[in-house]
Structure formats: C-alpha cells, structure tokens
PDB file of C-alpha atoms in Angstrom:
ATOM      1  CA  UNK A  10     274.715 384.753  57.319  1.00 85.00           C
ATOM      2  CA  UNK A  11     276.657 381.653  58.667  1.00 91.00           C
ATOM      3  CA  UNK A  12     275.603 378.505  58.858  1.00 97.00           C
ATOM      4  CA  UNK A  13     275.530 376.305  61.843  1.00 98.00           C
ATOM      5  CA  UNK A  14     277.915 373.219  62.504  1.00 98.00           C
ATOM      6  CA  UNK A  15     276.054 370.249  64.321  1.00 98.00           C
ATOM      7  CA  UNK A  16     277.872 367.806  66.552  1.00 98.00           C
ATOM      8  CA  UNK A  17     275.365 364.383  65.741  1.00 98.00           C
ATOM      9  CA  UNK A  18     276.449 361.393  67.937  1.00 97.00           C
ATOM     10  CA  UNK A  19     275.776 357.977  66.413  1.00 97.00           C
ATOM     11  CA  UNK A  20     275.201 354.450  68.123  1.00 96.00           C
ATOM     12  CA  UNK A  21     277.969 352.782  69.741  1.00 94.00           C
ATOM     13  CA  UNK A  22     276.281 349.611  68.968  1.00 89.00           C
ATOM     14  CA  UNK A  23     272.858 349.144  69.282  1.00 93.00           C
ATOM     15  CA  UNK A  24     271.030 351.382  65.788  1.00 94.00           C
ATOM     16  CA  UNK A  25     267.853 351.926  68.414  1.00 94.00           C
ATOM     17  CA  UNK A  26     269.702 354.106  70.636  1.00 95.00           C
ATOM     18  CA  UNK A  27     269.713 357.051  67.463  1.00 97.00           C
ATOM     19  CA  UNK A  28     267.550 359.608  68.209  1.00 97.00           C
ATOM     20  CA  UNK A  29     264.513 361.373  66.620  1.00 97.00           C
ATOM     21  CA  UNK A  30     266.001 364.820  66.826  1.00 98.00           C
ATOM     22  CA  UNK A  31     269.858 362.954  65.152  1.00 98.00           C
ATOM     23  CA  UNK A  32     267.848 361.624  62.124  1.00 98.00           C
ATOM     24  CA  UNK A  33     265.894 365.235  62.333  1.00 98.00           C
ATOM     25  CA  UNK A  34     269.217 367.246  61.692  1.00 98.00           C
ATOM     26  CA  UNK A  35     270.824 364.685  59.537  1.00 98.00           C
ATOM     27  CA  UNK A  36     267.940 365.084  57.183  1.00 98.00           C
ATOM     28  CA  UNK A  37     267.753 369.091  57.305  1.00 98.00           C
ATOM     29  CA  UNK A  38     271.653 369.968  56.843  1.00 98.00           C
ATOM     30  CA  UNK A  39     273.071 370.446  53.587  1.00 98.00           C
ATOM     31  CA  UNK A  40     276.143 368.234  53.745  1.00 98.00           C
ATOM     32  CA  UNK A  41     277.060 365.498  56.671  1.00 98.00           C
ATOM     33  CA  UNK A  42     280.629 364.664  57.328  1.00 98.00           C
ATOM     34  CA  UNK A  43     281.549 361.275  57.822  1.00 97.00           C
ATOM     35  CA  UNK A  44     284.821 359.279  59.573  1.00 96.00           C
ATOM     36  CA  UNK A  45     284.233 356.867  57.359  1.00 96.00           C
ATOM     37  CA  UNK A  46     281.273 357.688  54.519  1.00 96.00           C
ATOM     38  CA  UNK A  47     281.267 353.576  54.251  1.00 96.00           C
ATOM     39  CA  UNK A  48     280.213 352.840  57.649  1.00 96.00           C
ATOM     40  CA  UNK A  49     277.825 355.882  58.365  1.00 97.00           C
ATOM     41  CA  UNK A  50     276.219 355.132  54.846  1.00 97.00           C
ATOM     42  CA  UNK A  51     274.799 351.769  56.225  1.00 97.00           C
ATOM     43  CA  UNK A  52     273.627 354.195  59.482  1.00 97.00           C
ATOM     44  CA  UNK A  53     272.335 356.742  56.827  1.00 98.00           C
ATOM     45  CA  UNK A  54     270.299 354.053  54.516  1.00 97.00           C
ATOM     46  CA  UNK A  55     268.832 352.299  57.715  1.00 97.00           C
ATOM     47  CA  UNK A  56     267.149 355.257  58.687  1.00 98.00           C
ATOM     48  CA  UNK A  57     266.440 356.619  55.173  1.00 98.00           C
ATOM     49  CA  UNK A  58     268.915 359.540  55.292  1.00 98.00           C
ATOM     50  CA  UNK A  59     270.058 360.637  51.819  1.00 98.00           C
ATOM     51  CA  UNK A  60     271.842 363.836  52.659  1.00 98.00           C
ATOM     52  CA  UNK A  61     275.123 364.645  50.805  1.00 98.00           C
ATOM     53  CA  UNK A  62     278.177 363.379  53.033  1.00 98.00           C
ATOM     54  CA  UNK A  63     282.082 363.717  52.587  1.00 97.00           C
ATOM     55  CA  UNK A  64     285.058 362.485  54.495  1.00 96.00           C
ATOM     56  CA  UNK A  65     286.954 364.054  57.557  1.00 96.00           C
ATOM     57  CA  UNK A  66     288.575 361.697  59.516  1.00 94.00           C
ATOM     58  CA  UNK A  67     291.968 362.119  61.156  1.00 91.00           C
ATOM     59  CA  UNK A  68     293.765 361.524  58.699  1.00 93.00           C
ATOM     60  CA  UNK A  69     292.583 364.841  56.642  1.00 93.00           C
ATOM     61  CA  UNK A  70     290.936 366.760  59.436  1.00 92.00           C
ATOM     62  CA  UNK A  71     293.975 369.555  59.686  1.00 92.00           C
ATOM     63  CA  UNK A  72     293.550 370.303  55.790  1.00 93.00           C
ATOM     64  CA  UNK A  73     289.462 369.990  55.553  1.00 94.00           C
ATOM     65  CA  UNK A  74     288.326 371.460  58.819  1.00 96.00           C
ATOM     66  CA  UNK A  75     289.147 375.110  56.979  1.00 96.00           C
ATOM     67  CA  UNK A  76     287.138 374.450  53.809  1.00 96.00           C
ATOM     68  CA  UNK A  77     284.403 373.124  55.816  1.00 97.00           C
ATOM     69  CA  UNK A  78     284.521 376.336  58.137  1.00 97.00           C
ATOM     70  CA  UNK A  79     284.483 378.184  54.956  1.00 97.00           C
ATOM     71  CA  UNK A  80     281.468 376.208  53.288  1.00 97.00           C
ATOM     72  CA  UNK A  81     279.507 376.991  57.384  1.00 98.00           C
ATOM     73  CA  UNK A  82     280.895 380.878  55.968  1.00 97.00           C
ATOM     74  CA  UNK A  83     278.632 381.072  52.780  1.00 97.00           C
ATOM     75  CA  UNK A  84     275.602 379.971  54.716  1.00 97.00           C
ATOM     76  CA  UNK A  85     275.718 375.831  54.709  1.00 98.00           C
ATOM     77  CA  UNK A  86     274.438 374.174  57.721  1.00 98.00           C
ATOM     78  CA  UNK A  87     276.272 370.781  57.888  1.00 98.00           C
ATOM     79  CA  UNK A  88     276.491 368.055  60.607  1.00 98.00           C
ATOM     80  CA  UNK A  89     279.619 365.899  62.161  1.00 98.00           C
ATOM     81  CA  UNK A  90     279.028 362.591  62.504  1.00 98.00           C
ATOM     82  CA  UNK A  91     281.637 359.752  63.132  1.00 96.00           C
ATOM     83  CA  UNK A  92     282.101 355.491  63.300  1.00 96.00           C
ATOM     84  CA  UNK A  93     280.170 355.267  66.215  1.00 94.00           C
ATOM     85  CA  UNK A  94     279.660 357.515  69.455  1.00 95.00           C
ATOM     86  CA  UNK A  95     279.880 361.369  69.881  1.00 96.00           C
ATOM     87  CA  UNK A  96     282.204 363.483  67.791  1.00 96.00           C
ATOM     88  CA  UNK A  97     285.538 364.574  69.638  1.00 94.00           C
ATOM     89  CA  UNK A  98     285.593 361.889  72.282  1.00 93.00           C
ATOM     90  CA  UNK A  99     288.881 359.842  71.320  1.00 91.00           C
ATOM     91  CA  UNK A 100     287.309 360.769  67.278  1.00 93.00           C
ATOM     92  CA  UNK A 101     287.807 363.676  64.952  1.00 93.00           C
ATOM     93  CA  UNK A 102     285.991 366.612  65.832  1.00 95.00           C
ATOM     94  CA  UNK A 103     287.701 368.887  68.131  1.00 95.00           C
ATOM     95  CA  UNK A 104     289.906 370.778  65.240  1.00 96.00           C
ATOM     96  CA  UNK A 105     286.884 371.523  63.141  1.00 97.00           C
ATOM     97  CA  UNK A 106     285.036 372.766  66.354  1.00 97.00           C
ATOM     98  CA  UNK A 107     287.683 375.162  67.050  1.00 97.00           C
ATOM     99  CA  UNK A 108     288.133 376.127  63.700  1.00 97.00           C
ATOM    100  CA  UNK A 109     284.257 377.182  64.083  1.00 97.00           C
ATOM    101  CA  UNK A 110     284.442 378.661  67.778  1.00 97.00           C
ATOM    102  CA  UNK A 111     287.869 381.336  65.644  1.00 97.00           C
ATOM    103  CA  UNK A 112     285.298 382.491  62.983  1.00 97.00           C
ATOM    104  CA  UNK A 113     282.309 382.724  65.275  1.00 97.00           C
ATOM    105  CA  UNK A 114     280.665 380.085  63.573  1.00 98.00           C
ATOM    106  CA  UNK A 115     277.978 378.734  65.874  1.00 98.00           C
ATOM    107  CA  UNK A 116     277.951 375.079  66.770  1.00 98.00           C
ATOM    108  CA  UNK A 117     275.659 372.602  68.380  1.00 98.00           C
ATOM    109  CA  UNK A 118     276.001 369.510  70.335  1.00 98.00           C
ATOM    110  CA  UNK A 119     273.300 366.941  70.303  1.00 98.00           C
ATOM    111  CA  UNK A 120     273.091 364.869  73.260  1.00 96.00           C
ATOM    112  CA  UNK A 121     273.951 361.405  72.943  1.00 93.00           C
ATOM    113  CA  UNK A 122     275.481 358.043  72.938  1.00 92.00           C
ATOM    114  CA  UNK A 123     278.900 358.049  73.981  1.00 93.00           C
ATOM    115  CA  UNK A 124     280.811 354.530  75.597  1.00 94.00           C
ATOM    116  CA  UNK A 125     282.179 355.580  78.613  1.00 95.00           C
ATOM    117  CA  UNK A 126     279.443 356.997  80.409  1.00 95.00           C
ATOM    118  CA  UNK A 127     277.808 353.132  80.332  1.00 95.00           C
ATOM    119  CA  UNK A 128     280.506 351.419  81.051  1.00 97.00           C
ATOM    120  CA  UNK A 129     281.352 353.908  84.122  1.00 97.00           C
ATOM    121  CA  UNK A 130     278.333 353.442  85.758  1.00 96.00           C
ATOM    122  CA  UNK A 131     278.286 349.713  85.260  1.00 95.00           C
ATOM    123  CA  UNK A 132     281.476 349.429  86.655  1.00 97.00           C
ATOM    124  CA  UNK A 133     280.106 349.969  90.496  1.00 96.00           C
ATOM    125  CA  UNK A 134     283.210 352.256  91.008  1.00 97.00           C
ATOM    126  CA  UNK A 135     282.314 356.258  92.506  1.00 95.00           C
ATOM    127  CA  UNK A 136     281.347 358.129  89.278  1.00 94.00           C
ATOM    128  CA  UNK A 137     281.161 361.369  90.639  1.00 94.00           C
ATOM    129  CA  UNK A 138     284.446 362.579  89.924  1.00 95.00           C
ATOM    130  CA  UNK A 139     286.573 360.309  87.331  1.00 97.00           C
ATOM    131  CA  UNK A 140     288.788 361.152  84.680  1.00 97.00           C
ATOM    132  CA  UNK A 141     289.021 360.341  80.970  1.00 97.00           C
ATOM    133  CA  UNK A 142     292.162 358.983  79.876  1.00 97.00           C
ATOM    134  CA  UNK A 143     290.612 358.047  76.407  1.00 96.00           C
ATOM    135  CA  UNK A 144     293.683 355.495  74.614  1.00 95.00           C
ATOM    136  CA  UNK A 145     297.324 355.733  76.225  1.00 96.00           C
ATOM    137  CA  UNK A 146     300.042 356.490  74.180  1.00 93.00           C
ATOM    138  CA  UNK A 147     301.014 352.908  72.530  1.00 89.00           C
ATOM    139  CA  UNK A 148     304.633 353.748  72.439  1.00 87.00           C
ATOM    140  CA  UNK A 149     306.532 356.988  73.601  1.00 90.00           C
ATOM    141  CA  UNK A 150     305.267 358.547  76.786  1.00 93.00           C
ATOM    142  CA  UNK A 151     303.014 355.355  77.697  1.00 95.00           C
ATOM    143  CA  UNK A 152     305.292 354.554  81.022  1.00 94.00           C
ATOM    144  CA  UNK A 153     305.579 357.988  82.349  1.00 95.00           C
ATOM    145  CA  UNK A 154     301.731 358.633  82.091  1.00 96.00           C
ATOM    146  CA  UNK A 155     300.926 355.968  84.404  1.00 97.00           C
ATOM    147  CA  UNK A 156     303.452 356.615  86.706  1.00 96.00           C
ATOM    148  CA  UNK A 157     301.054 360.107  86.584  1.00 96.00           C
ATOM    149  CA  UNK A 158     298.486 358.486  86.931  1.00 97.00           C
ATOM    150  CA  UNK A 159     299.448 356.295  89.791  1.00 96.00           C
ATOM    151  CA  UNK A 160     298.330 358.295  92.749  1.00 94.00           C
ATOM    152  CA  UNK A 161     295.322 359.856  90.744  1.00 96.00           C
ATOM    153  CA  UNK A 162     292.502 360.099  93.243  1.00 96.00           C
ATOM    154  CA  UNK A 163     289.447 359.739  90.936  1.00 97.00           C
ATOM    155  CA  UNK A 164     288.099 357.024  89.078  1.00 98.00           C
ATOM    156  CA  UNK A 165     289.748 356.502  85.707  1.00 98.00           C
ATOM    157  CA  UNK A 166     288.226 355.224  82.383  1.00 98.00           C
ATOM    158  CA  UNK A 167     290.412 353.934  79.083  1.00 98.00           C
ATOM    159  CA  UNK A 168     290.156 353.074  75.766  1.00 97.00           C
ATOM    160  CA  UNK A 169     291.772 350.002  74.345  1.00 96.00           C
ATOM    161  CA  UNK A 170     291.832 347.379  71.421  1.00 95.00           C
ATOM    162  CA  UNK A 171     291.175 344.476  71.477  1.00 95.00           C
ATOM    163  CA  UNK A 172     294.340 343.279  70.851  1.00 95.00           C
ATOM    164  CA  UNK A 173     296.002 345.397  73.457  1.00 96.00           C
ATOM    165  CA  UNK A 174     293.822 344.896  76.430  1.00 97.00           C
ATOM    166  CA  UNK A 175     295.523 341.510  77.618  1.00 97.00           C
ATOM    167  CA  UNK A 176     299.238 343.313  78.045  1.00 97.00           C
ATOM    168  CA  UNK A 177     297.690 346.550  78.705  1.00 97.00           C
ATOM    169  CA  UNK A 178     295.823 344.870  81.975  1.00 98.00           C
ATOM    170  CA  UNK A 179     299.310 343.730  82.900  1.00 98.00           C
ATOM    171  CA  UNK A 180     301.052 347.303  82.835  1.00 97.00           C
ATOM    172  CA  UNK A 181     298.327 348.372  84.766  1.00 98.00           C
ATOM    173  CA  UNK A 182     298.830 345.832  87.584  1.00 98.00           C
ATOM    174  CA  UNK A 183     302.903 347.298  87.576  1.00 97.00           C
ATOM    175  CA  UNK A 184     301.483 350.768  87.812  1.00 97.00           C
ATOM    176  CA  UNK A 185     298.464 350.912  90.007  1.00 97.00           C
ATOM    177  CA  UNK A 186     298.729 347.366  92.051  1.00 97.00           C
ATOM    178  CA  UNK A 187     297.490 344.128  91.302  1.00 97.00           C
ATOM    179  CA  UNK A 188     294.823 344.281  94.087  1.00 97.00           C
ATOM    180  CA  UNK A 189     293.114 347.740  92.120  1.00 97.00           C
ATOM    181  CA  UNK A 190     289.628 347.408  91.834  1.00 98.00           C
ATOM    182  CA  UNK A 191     288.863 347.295  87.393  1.00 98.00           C
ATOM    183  CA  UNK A 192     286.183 346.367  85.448  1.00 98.00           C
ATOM    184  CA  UNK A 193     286.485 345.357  81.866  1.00 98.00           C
ATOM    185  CA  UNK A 194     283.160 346.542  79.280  1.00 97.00           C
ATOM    186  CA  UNK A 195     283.100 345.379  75.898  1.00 95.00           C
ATOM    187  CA  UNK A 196     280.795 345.623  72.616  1.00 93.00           C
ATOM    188  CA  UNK A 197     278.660 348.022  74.821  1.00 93.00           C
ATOM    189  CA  UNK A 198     274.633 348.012  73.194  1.00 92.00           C
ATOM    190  CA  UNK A 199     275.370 345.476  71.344  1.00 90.00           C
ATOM    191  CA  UNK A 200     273.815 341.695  71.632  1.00 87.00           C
ATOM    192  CA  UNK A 201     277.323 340.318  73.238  1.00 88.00           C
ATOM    193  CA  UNK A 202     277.958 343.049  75.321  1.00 93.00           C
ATOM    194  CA  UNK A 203     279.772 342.479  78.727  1.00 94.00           C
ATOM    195  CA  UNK A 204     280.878 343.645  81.333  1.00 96.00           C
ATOM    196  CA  UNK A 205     283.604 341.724  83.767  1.00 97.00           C
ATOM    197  CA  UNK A 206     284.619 343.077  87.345  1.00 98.00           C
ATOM    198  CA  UNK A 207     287.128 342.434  89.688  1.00 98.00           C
ATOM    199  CA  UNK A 208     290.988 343.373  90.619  1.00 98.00           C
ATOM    200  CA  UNK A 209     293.366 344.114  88.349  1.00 98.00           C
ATOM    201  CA  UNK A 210     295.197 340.379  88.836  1.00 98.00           C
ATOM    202  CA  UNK A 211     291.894 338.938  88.376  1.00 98.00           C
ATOM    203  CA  UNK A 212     291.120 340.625  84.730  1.00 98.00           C
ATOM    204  CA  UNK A 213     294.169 339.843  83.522  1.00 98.00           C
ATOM    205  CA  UNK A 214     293.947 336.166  84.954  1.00 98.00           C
ATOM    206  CA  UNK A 215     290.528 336.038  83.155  1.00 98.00           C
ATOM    207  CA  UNK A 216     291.119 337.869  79.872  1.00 97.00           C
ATOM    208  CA  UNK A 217     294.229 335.645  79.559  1.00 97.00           C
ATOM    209  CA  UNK A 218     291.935 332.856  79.132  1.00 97.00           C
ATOM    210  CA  UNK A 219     289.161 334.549  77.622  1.00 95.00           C
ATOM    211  CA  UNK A 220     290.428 336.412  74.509  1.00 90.00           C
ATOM    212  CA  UNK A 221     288.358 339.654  74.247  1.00 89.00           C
ATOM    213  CA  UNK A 222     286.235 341.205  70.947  1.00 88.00           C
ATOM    214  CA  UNK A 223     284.993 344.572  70.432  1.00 89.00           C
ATOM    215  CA  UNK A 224     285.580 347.675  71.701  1.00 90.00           C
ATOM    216  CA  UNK A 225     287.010 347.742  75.280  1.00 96.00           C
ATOM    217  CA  UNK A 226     286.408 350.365  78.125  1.00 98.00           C
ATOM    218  CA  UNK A 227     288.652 349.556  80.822  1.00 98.00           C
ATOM    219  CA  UNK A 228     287.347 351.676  84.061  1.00 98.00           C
ATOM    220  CA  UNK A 229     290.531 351.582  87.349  1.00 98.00           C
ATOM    221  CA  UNK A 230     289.447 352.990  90.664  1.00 98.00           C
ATOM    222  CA  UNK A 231     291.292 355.682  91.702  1.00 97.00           C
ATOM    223  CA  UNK A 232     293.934 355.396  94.760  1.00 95.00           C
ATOM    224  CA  UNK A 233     291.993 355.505  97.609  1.00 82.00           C
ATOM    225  CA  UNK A 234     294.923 355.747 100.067  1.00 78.00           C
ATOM    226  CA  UNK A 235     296.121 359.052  98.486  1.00 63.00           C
ATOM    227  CA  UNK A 236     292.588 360.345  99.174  1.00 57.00           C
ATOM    228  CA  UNK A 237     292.249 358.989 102.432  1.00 60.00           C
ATOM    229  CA  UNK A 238     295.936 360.833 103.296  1.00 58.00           C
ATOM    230  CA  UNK A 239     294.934 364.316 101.673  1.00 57.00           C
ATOM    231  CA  UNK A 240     291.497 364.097 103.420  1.00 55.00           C
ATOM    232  CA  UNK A 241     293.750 363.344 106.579  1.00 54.00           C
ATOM    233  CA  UNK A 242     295.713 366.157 105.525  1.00 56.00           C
ATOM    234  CA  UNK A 243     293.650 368.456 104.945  1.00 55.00           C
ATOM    235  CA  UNK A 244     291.423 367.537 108.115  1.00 53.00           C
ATOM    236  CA  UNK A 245     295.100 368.377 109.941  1.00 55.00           C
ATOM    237  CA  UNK A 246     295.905 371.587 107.951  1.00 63.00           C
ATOM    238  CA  UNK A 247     292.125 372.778 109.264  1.00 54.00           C
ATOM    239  CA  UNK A 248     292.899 371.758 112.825  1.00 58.00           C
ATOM    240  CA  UNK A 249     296.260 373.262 112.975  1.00 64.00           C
ATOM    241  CA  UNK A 250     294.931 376.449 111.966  1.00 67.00           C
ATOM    242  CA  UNK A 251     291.826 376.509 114.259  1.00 60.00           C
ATOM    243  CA  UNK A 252     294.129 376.001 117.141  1.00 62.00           C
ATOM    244  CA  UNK A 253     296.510 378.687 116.015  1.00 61.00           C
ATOM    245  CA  UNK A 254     293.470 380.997 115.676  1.00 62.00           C
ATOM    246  CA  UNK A 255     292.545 379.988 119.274  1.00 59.00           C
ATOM    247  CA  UNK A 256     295.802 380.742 120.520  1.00 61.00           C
ATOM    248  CA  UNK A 257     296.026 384.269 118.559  1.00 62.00           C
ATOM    249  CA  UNK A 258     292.715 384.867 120.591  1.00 63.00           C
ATOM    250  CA  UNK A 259     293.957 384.278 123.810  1.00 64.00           C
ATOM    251  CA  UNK A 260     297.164 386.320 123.672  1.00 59.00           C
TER     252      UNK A 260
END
C-alpha cells in the first residue's frame, strides 16, 4: 500500500504562525524533504522535530522527485516542506506533486502560511479576482509579459528581491502608468514588516530613498479602464441584442 505525500507550509516569518496539525505530520512521517535541510533544521529543532529530512530543491527536483515517488511506492509517508511559505508557490513542489498525482499516489495539502494572500489584502486593492504573477522573468521574455499584462483587468501580485524592486518599480511605471495604484509589503510576520501604498511614481520615488530588505510582494491594481470599456461593452452587446430580439418580435 502507498504512502501518502504531505504538502506542510512553513512560516514566512513569524515561527508562531506554524501550526499544531504542521508539527503533528512533521513528527508522524517517515522522511521530510527540505529546500534547504539548513534552514528548516533550525524550524525542525525549535519545535522539537527530529524526523529524518533530505534535500529537494530546484536544483535536483527533476532527478529526486522519481525516487521519492518510488520511496511514497513501498509504503513511506513523507512530507514537503520548503524555506519559508507553502510548497509550489514560486518553490519546489509542483514536479514531485505531479509525479504523485501519475502513480496515483495520494497527496495532501495542509493549509497555511503563504505571502501573498497578506500582503493582498493589506494592499486595500479588490481581492476578489487577482492574479499571481509570482517573479517575472529577469531577462528574456520580461518586456513582452508586461506588455501582457498591461490591460490585465484584475489585481496583480509579484515577487521580487530586494535588490530588484527599485528598477523593477520603474518598468512597471513604463508598462502600466505612473499614476497605477501599488503597494509595496516587505518581511511580512516578521518584527519589521511593512507595508507602503501609493502610485506607482510614488513607490519608486520612496523606495529610491528608502533602500528595501526582505522579501518583497509588490501588489498593481489592475486596469480599471479596460474593465470599465468591456463592462461598457458588454452592457452594449446585451442591449443590441435585446433590441434585435424586440424587433424579430414585431415583424
């Protein structure tokens, strides 16, 4: 009988926001694997966890994911845990999941911490729809995605460095305006954590001055003049026809 593959998410930031059922399975599998079996020991020891781990990180995850789908074969349970957030969000994950999902291995994903979602809500931009973007292509293909992205409708969240978030702010104000409504979240849970809202101009202006740390979630409203037009459109489309059908009816 097969074992079962466990999606864990860890703590962006803040080691409280781990919950009882994570520690729970982290305890009870057989073998956890680890981005980086440095940074989730210090997780592991904090919360007394002294389960076997081994790497699988991006940089190995298309050789290991079919061992490890072979060791979930013979009857191991084992749980995916990475740096810091849940499994397969802009982190490895996905090609072991689908590796599972081909043998009809049977996986489970524990709710949990994940930096977007925070950083979304705190923005003060609509939430209902959005879409993840996760980190832009640094080189090749970085231009003609936000020209894509330009007239996207819904609210749109990124990843970026540190180090990136100053020229990255400035590519944005080329592609979606200067005026866009932004806001800028950083070290989110953590004891510095931030959050800084305005136009696109103005984060730029500000992050100029104020050279960012941490993680970054950069969250861009979507273009509400394209919506306004296709609800316009559509509004016309529906009128067009109603007076068509009107007509039909009186012939």
């Amino acid at each position: 009988m097969s074992g079962k593959l466990y999606i864990v998410p860890t703590p962006v930031g803040n080691l409280g926001d781990m919950t009882p059922r994570a520690i729970d399975v982290l305890k009870s599998v057989d073998l956890v694997l680890a981005e980086d079996t440095r940074t989730s020991g210090v997780l592991m020891q904090h919360f007394d966890i002294h389960t076997k781990m081994a790497s699988h990180h991006k940089f190995n995850e298309h050789e290991t994911a079919g061992k490890f789908a072979e060791e979930l074969e013979n009857g191991k349970n084992i749980a995916l845990v990475t740096d810091a957030g849940t499994p397969g969000i802009s982190d490895p994950g996905f090609m072991l999941v689908r590796e599972c999902r081909q043998r009809k291995i049977e996986v489970e994903t524990l709710p949990g911490a994940t930096a977007f979602v925070p950083a979304l809500v705190n923005s003060g931009l609509p939430c209902e729809r959005f879409t993840f973007e996760g980190f832009l292509p640094q080189k090749k293909g970085r231009n003609s995605r936000l020209e894509e992205l330009a007239g996207e409708s819904r609210t749109m969240i990124f990843y970026e460095s540190p180090l990136r978030l100053v020229k990255t702010l400035q590519q944005f104000c080329s592609a979606f305006g200067e005026s866009r409504e932004a806001s800028v979240s950083r070290e989110i849970s953590k004891m510095y954590n931030h959050t800084q809202n305005g136009t696109l101009k103005e984060l730029y202006d500000y992050f100029s001055e104020n050279a960012p740390r941490g993680e970054i979630v950069i969250i861009v409203a979507g273009n509400f003049e394209k919506l306004k037009k296709d609800k316009i459109d559509k509004y016309a489309q529906f009128k067009n026809r109603h007076i068509d059908s009107k007509n039909d009816n009186e012939i």
